[in-house]
Short mmCIF file of C-alpha atoms in Angstrom, two decimals:
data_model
loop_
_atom_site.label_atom_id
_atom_site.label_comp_id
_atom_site.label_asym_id
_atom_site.label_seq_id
_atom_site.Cartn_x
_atom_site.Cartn_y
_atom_site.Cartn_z
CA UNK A 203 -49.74 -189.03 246.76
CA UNK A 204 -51.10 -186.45 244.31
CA UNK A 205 -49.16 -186.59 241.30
CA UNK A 206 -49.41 -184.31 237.83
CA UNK A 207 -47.81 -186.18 234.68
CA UNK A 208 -47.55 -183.21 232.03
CA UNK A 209 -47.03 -184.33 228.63
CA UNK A 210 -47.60 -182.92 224.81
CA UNK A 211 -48.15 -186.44 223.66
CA UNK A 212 -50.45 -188.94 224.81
CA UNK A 213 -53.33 -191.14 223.37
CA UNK A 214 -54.92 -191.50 220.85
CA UNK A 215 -52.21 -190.25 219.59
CA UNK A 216 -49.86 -193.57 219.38
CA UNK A 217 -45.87 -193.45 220.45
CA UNK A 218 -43.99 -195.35 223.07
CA UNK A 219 -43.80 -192.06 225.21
CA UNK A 220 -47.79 -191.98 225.87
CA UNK A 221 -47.92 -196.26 225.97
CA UNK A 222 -44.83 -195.03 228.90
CA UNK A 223 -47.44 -192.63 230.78
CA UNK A 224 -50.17 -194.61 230.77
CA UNK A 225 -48.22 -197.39 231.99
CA UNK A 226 -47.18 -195.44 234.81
CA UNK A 227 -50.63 -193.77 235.59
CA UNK A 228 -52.07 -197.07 236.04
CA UNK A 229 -49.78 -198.93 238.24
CA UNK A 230 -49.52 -195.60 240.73
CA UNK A 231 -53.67 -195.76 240.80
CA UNK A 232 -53.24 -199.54 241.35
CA UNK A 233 -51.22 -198.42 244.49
CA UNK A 234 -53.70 -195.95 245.69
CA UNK A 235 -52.40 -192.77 244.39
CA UNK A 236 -54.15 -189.97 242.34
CA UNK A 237 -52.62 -189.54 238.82
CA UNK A 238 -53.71 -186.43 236.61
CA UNK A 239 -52.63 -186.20 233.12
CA UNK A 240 -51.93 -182.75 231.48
CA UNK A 241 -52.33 -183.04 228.09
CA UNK A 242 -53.29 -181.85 224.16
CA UNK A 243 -56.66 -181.97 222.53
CA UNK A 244 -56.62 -184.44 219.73
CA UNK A 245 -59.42 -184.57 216.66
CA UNK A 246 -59.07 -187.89 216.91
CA UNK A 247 -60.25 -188.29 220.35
CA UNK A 248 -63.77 -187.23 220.28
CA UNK A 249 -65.97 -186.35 223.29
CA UNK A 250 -63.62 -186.78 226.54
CA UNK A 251 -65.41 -186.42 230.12
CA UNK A 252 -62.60 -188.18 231.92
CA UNK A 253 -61.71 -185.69 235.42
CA UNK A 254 -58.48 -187.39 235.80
CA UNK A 255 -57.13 -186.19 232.09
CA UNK A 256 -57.20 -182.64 231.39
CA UNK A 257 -56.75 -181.46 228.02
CA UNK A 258 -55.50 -178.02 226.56
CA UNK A 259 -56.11 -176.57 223.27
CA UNK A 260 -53.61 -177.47 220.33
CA UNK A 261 -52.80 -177.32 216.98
CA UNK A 262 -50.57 -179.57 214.83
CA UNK A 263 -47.04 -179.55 215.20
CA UNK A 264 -44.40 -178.71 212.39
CA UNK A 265 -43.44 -181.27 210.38
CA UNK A 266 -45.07 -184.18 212.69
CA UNK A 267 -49.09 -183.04 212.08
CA UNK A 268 -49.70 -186.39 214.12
CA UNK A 269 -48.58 -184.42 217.14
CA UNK A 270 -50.01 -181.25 218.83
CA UNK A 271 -48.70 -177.99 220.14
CA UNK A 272 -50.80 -176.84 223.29
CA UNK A 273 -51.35 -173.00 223.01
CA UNK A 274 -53.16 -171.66 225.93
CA UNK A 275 -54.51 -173.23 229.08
CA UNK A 276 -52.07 -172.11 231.65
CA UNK A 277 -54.01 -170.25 234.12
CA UNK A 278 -56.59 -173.20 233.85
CA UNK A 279 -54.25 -175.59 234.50
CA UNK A 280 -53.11 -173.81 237.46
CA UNK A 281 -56.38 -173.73 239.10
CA UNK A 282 -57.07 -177.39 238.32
CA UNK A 283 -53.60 -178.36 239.84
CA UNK A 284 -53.92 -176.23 243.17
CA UNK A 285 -57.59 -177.33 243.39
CA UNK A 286 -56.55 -181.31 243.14
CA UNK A 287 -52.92 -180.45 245.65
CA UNK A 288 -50.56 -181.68 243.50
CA UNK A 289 -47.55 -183.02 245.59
CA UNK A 290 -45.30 -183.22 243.06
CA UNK A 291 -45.78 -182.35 238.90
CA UNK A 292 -43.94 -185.20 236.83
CA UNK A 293 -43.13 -183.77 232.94
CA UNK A 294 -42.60 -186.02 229.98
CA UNK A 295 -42.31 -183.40 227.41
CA UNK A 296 -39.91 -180.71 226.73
CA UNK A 297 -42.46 -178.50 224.65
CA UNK A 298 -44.71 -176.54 226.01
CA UNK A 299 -47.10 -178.70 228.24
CA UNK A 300 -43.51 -179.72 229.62
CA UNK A 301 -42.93 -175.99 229.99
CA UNK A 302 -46.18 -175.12 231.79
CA UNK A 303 -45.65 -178.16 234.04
CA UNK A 304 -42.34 -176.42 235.22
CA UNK A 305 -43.64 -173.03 235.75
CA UNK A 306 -47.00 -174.42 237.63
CA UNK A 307 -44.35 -176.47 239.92
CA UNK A 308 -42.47 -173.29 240.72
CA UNK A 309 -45.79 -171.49 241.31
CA UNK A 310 -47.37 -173.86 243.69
CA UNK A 311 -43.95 -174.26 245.54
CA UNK A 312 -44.03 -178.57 244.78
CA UNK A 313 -41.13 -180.68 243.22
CA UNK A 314 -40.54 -181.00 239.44
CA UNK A 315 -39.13 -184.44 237.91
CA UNK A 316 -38.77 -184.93 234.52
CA UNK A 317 -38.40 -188.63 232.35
CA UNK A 318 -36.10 -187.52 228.99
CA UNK A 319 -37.59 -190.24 226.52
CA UNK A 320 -36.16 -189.18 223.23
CA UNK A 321 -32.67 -188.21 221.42
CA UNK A 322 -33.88 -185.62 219.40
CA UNK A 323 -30.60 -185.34 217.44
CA UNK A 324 -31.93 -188.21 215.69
CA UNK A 325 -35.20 -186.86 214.55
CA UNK A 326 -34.05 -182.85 214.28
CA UNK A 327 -34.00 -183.13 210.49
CA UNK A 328 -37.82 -183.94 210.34
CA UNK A 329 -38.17 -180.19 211.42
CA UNK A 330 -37.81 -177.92 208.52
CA UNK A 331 -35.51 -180.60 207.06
CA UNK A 332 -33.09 -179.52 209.70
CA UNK A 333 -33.07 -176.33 208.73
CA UNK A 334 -33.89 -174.91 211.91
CA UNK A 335 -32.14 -176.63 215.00
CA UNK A 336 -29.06 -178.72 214.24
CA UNK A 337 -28.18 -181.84 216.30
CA UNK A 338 -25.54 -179.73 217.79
CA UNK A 339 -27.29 -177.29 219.29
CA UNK A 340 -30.01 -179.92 221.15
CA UNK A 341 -27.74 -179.97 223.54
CA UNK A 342 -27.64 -176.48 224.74
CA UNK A 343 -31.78 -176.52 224.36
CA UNK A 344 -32.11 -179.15 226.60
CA UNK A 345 -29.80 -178.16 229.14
CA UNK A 346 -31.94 -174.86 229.54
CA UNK A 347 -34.99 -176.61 230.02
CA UNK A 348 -33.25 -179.66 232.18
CA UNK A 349 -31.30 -177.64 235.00
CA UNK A 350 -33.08 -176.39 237.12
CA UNK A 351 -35.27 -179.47 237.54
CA UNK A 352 -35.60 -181.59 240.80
CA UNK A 353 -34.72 -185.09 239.22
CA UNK A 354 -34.59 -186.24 236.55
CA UNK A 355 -35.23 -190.54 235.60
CA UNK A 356 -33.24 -191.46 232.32
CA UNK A 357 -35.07 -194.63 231.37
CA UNK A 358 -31.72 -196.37 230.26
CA UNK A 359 -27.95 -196.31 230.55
CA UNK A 360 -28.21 -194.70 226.83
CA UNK A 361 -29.60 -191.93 228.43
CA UNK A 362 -28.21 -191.29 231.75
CA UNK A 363 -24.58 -190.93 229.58
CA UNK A 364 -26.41 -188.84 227.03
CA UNK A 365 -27.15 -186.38 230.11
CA UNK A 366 -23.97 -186.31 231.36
CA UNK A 367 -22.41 -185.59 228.47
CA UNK A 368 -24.81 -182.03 228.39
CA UNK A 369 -23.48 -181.65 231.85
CA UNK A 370 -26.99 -181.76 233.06
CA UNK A 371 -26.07 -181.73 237.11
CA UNK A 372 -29.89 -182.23 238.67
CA UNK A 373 -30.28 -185.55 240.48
CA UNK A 374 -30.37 -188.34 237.86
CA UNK A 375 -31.79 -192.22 238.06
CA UNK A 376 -32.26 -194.64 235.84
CA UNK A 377 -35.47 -196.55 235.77
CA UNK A 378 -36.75 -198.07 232.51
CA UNK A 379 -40.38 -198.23 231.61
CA UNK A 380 -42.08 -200.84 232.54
CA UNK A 381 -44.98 -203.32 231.30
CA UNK A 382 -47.97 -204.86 231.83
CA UNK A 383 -46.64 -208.65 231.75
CA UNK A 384 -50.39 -210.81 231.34
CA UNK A 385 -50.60 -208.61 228.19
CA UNK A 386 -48.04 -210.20 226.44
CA UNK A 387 -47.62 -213.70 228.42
CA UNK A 388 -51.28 -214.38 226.65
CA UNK A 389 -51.67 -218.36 227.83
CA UNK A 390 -54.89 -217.83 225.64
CA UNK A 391 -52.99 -217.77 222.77
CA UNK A 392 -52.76 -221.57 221.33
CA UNK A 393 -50.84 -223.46 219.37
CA UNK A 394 -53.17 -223.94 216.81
CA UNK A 395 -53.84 -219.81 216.33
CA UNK A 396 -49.99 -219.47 215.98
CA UNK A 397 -50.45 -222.29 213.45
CA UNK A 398 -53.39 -219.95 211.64
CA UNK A 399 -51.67 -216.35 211.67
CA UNK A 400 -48.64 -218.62 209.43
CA UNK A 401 -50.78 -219.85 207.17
CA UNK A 402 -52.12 -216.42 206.55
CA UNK A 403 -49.05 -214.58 205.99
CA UNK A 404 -47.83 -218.01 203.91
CA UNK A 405 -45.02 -219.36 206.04
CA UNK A 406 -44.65 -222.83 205.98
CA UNK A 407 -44.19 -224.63 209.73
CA UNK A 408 -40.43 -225.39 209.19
CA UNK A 409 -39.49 -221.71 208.16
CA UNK A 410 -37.77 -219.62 210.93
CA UNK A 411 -39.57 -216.14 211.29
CA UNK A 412 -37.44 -212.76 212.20
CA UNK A 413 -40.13 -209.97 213.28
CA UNK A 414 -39.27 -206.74 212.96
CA UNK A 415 -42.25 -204.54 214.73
CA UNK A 416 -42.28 -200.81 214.47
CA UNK A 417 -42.87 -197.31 212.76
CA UNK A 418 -41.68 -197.96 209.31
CA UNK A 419 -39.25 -195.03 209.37
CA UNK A 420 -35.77 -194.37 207.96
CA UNK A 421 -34.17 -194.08 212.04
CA UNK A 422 -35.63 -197.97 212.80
CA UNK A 423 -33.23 -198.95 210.08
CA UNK A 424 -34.79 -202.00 208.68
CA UNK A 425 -33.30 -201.50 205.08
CA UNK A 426 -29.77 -202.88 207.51
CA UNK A 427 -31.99 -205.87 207.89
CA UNK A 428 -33.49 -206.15 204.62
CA UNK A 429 -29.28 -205.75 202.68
CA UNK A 430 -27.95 -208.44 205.61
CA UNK A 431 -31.17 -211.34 204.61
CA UNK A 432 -29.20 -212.51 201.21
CA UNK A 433 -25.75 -213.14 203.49
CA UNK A 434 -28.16 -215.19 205.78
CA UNK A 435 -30.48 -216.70 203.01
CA UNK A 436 -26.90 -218.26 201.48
CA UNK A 437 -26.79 -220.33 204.73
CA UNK A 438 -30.10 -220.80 205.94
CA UNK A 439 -32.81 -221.01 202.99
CA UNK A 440 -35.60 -221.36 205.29
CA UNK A 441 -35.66 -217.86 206.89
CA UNK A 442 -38.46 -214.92 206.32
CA UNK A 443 -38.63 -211.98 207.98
CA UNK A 444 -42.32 -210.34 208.75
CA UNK A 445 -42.22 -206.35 208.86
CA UNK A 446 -45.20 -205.42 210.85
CA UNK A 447 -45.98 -201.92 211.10
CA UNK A 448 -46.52 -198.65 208.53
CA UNK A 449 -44.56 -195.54 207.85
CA UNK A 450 -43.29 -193.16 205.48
CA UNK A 451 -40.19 -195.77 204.70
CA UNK A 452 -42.35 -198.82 203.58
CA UNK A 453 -42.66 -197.93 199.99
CA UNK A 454 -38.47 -197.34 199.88
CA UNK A 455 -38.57 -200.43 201.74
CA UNK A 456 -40.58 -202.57 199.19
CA UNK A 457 -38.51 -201.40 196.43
CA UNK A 458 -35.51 -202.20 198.03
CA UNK A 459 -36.27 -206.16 198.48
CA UNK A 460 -37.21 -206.29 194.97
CA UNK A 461 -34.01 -204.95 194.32
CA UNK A 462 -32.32 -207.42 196.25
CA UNK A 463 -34.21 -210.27 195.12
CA UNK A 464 -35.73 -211.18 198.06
CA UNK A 465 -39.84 -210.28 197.99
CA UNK A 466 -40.25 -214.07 198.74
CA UNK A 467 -38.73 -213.91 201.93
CA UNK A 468 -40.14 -211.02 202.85
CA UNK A 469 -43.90 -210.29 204.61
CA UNK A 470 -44.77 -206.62 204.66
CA UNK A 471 -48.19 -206.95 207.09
CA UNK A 472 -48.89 -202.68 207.47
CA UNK A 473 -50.62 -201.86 210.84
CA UNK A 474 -52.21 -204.41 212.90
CA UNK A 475 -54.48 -203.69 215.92
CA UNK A 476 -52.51 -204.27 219.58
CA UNK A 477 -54.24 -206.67 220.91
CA UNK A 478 -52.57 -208.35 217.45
CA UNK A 479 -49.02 -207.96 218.70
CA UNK A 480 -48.28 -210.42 221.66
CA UNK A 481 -49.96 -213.16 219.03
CA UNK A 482 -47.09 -211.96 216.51
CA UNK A 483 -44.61 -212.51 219.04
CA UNK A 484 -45.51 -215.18 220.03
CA UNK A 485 -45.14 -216.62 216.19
CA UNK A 486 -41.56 -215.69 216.09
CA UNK A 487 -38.22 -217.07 216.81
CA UNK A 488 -36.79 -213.65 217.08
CA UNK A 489 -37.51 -210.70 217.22
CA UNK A 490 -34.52 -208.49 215.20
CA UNK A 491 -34.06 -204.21 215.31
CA UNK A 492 -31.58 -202.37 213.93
CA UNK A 493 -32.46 -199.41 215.04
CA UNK A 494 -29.72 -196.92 216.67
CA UNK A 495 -32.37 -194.28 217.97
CA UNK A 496 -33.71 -195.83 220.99
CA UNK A 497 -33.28 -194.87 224.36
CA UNK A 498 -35.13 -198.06 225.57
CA UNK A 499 -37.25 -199.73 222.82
CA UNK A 500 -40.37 -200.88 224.58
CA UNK A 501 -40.58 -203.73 221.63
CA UNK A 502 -37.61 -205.37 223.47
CA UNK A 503 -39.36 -206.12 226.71
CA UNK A 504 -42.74 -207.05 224.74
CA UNK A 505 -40.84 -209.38 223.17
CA UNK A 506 -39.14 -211.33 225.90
CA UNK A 507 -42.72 -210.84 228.16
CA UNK A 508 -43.87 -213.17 225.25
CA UNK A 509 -41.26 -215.79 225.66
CA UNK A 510 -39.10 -214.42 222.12
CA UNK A 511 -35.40 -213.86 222.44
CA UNK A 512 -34.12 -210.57 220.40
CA UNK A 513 -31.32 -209.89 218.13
CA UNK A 514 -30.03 -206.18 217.96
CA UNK A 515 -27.52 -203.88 217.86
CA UNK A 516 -25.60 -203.84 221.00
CA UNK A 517 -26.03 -200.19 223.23
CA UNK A 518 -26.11 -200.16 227.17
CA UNK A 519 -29.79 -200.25 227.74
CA UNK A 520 -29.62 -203.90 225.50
CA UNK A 521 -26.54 -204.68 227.32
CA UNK A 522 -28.46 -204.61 230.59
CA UNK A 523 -31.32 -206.21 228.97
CA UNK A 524 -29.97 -209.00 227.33
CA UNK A 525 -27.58 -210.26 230.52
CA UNK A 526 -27.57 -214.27 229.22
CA UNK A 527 -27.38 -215.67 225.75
CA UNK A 528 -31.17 -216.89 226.30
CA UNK A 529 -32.36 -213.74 226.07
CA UNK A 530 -31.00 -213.04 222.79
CA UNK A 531 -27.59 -211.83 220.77
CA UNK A 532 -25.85 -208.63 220.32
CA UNK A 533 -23.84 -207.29 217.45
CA UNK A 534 -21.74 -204.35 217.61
CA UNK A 535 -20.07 -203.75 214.02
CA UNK A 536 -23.28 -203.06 211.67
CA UNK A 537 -21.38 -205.23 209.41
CA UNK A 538 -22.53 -208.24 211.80
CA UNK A 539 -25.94 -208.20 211.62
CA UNK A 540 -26.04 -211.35 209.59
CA UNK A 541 -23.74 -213.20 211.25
CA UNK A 542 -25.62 -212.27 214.82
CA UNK A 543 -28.89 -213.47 212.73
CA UNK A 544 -26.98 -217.05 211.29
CA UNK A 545 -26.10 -217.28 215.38
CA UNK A 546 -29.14 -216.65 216.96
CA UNK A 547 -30.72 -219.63 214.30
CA UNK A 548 -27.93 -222.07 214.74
CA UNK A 549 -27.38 -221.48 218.18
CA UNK A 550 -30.45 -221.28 220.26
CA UNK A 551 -29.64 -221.57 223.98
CA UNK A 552 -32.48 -223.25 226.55
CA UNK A 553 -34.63 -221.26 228.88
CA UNK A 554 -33.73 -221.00 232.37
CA UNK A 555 -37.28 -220.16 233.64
CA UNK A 556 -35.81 -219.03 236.97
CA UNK A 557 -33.46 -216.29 235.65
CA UNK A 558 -36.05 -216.14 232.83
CA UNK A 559 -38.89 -215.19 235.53
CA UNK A 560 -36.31 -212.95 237.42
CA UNK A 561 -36.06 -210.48 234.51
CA UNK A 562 -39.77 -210.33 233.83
CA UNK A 563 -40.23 -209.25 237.34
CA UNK A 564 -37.60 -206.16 236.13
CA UNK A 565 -39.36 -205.10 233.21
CA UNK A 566 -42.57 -205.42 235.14
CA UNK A 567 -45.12 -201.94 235.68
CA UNK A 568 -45.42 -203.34 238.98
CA UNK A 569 -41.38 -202.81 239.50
CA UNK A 570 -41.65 -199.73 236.93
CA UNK A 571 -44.20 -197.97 239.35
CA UNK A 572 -42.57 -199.00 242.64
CA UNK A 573 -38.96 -197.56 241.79
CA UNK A 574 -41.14 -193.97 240.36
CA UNK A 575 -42.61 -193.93 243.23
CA UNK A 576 -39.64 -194.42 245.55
CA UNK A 577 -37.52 -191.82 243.04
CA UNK A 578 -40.93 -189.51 244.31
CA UNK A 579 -40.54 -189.49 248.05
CA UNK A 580 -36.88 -189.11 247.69
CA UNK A 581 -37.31 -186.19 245.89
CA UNK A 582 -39.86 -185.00 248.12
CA UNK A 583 -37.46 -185.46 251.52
CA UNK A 584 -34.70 -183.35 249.47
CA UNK A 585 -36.99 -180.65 248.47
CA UNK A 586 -38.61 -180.58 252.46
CA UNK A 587 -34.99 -180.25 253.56
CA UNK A 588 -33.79 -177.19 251.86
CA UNK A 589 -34.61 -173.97 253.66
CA UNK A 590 -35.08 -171.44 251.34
CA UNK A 591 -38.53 -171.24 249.88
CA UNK A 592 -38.93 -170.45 246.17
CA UNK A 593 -40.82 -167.15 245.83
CA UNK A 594 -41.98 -166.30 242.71
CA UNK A 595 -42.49 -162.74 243.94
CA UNK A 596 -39.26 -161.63 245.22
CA UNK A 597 -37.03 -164.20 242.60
CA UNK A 598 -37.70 -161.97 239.28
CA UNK A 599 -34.87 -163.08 237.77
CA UNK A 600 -36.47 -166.84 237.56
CA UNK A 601 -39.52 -165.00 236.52
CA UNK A 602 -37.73 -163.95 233.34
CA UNK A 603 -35.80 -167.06 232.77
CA UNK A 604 -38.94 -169.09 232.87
CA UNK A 605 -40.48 -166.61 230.08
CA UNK A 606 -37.31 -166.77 227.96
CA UNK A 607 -37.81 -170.51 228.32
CA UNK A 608 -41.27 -170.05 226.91
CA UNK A 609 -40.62 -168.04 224.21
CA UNK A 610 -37.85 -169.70 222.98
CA UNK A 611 -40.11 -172.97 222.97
CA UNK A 612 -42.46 -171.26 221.74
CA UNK A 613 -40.59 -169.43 218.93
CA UNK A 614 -40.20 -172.64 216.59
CA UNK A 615 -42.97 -172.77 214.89
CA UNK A 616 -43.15 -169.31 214.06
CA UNK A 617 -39.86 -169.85 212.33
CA UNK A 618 -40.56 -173.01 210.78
CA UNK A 619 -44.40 -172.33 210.05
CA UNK A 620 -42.95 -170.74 207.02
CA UNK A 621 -41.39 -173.98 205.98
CA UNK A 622 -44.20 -176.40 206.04
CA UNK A 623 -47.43 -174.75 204.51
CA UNK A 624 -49.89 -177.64 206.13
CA UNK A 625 -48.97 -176.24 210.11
CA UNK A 626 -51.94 -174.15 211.08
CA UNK A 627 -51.41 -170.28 211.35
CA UNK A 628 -52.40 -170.26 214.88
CA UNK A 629 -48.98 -171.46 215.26
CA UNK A 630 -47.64 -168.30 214.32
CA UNK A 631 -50.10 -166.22 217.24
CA UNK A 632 -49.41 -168.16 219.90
CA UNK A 633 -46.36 -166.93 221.71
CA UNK A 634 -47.34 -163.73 222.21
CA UNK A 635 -50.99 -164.56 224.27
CA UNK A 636 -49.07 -167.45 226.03
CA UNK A 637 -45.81 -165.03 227.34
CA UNK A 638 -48.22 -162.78 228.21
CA UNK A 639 -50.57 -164.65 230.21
CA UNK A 640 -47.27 -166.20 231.52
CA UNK A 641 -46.15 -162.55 232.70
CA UNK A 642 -49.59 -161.82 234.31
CA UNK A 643 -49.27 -164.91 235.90
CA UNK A 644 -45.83 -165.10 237.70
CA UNK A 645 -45.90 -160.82 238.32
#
């Protein structure tokens, strides 16, 4: 199979959404399919000569300058994708690589699936401080670009409610991202360098060690974890918890353990490379989140791939996850979190490596790519079974609706460019050359 994965986000720019795609792009070339990724330039990146990953010019994105905004490439892309016969186009994005993956699927008459990774009524206030699009209307937004879709994969329970409360009617299944087990499993990782990383972060061998891994941001809500340690710490003296990560919340973060008296059970490490992270699971006796945002949280299954149970707020993608005590503990009342954390210590259930095995196997990328792939053909059999054909030249009124679409996600930054001086004016010329290339396009 020829698949497309369009996406505004991928490497080297770093988020769970592109470790998600090229997850997936791997294990469906493992399997003998051709994967081509649709993508943003990044200044990061450098020279790029790789066929299978075509990149369209951007500019930084409001607010997030870490991110890009693709603003031209379409008829390109749609000569690459007829050239390589797509089967099917597979978007990750709802911006406008998402967009153009959508209109290039109506255009070369193939299926058009879509994974929704991210509740953006969490983040909305990052735009413009929220000035712009409220969490209330996020719903309306994303039922106009979900609807007309061919399926849709919610990679939790979280999400698959989430899009039934918009009403969103296209075929829906849930299939969580996957990972690469051996990377986190790491039998090269001894005893003795567990022993080392302690000793340089100064915890002594009989401490217990709570990792939180993750954006430092105000939405991971580590400061819950940070106000719950002195509840635990009046039980259990021998606890520290290591922060491991960077963000815009770290400083707050710093200040507020000082506050609370306890910088000497607390290890803030900032950014460490990846290959750095199974060997800080592996040094933990939990790992602990108290983070409402996710939709899955690849952490989770990094975590139990290195043999460390989790403590977190319950949700129904954990409440799949975490099926047996062994795995970890839940706490639903906010007001728990210490008393989950004093459990999880004093109460520390034995592996069962059978059931313990089972569940790797279903946060594998071998099972991850597998159950894509199968959502694929199905789509694929529905789409060959429907009789009408979708022309773009007699259907104008899809024409316009898949301009409106455009402009409208295209529209945003001109708005908002006024709000945040650092987002490059190109911003503000886009829509026009991109609706109009669209309309010279689809006419």
């Amino acid at each position: 199979m020829r698949i497309g994965l369009f996406t505004d986000t991928y490497f080297p720019q770093v988020s769970g959404v592109a470790t998600s795609i090229q997850t997936l792009k791997q294990v469906l070339e493992e399997a003998g399919h051709q994967v081509y990724i649709f993508t943003t330039t990044d200044k990061n990146l450098g020279s790029y000569n790789d066929p299978t990953i075509i990149r369209l010019p951007s500019v930084p994105f409001i607010s997030f300058t870490d991110r890009r905004v693709a603003y031209r490439g379409l008829l390109s892309s749609y000569k690459i994708a007829k050239k390589y016969r797509l089967d099917i186009i597979h978007t990750q994005t709802e911006f406008n690589v998402g967009v153009l993956g959508k209109i290039l699927g109506r255009a070369l008459k193939i299926p058009v699936v879509h994974t929704y990774h991210t509740q953006y009524e969490d983040y909305v206030n990052y735009i413009a401080k929220g000035m712009i699009i409220r969490p209330s209307m996020v719903k309306y937004i994303m039922r106009g670009y979900l609807k007309d879709l061919d399926g849709l994969i919610c990679p939790s329970r979280i999400v698959l409610n989430l899009m039934n409360n918009y009403e969103i009617k296209v075929p829906k299944r849930i299939i969580p991202t996957g990972i690469y087990l051996e990377n986190y499993r790491r039998d090269d990782i001894s005893p003795q360098m567990i022993a080392d990383l302690r000793a340089e972060l100064n915890l002594r061998a009989d401490e217990k060690i709570l990792l939180s891994l993750s954006r430092v941001s105000y939405e991971k809500n580590i400061q819950a974890i940070l106000s719950s340690l002195p509840d635990v710490l009046s039980q259990i003296q021998t606890v520290k918890l290591v922060v491991v990560g960077d963000g815009p919340y770290l400083e707050t973060l710093k200040a507020q353990a000082k506050e609370l008296g306890i910088t000497e059970h607390v290890v803030f490490t900032g950014m460490i490379s990846h290959e750095k992270t199974a060997l800080y699971y592996k040094a933990a006796d939990f790992f602990i989140s108290a983070s409402t945002s996710e939709t899955q949280g690849l952490t989770y299954t990094e975590s139990l791939a290195s043999g460390t149970p989790i403590i977190a707020q319950t949700n129904p993608y954990l409440d799949d996850l975490i099926s047996d005590s062994m795995f970890g503990v839940l706490y639903a009342d906010p007001d728990d979190l210490a008393g989950a954390i004093l459990e999880a210590l004093l109460v520390k259930p034995e592996k069962d490596m059978t059931q313990w095995d089972e569940k790797l196997y279903q946060i594998s990328a071998q099972h991850f790519g597998q159950s894509v792939y199968q959502f694929y053909l199905d789509v694929l059999i529905s789409k060959s079974q429907k009789t009408t054909p979708i022309s773009l030249t007699i259907e104008s009124s899809r024409t316009e609706k898949s301009v409106k679409l455009v402009r409208s996600a295209m529209s945003l930054p001109k708005k908002a460019v006024k709000k945040t001086a650092r987002t490059s004016v190109k911003v503000v010329k886009v829509p026009r050359h991109m609706i109009r290339s669209i309309k010279d396009f689809l006419d």
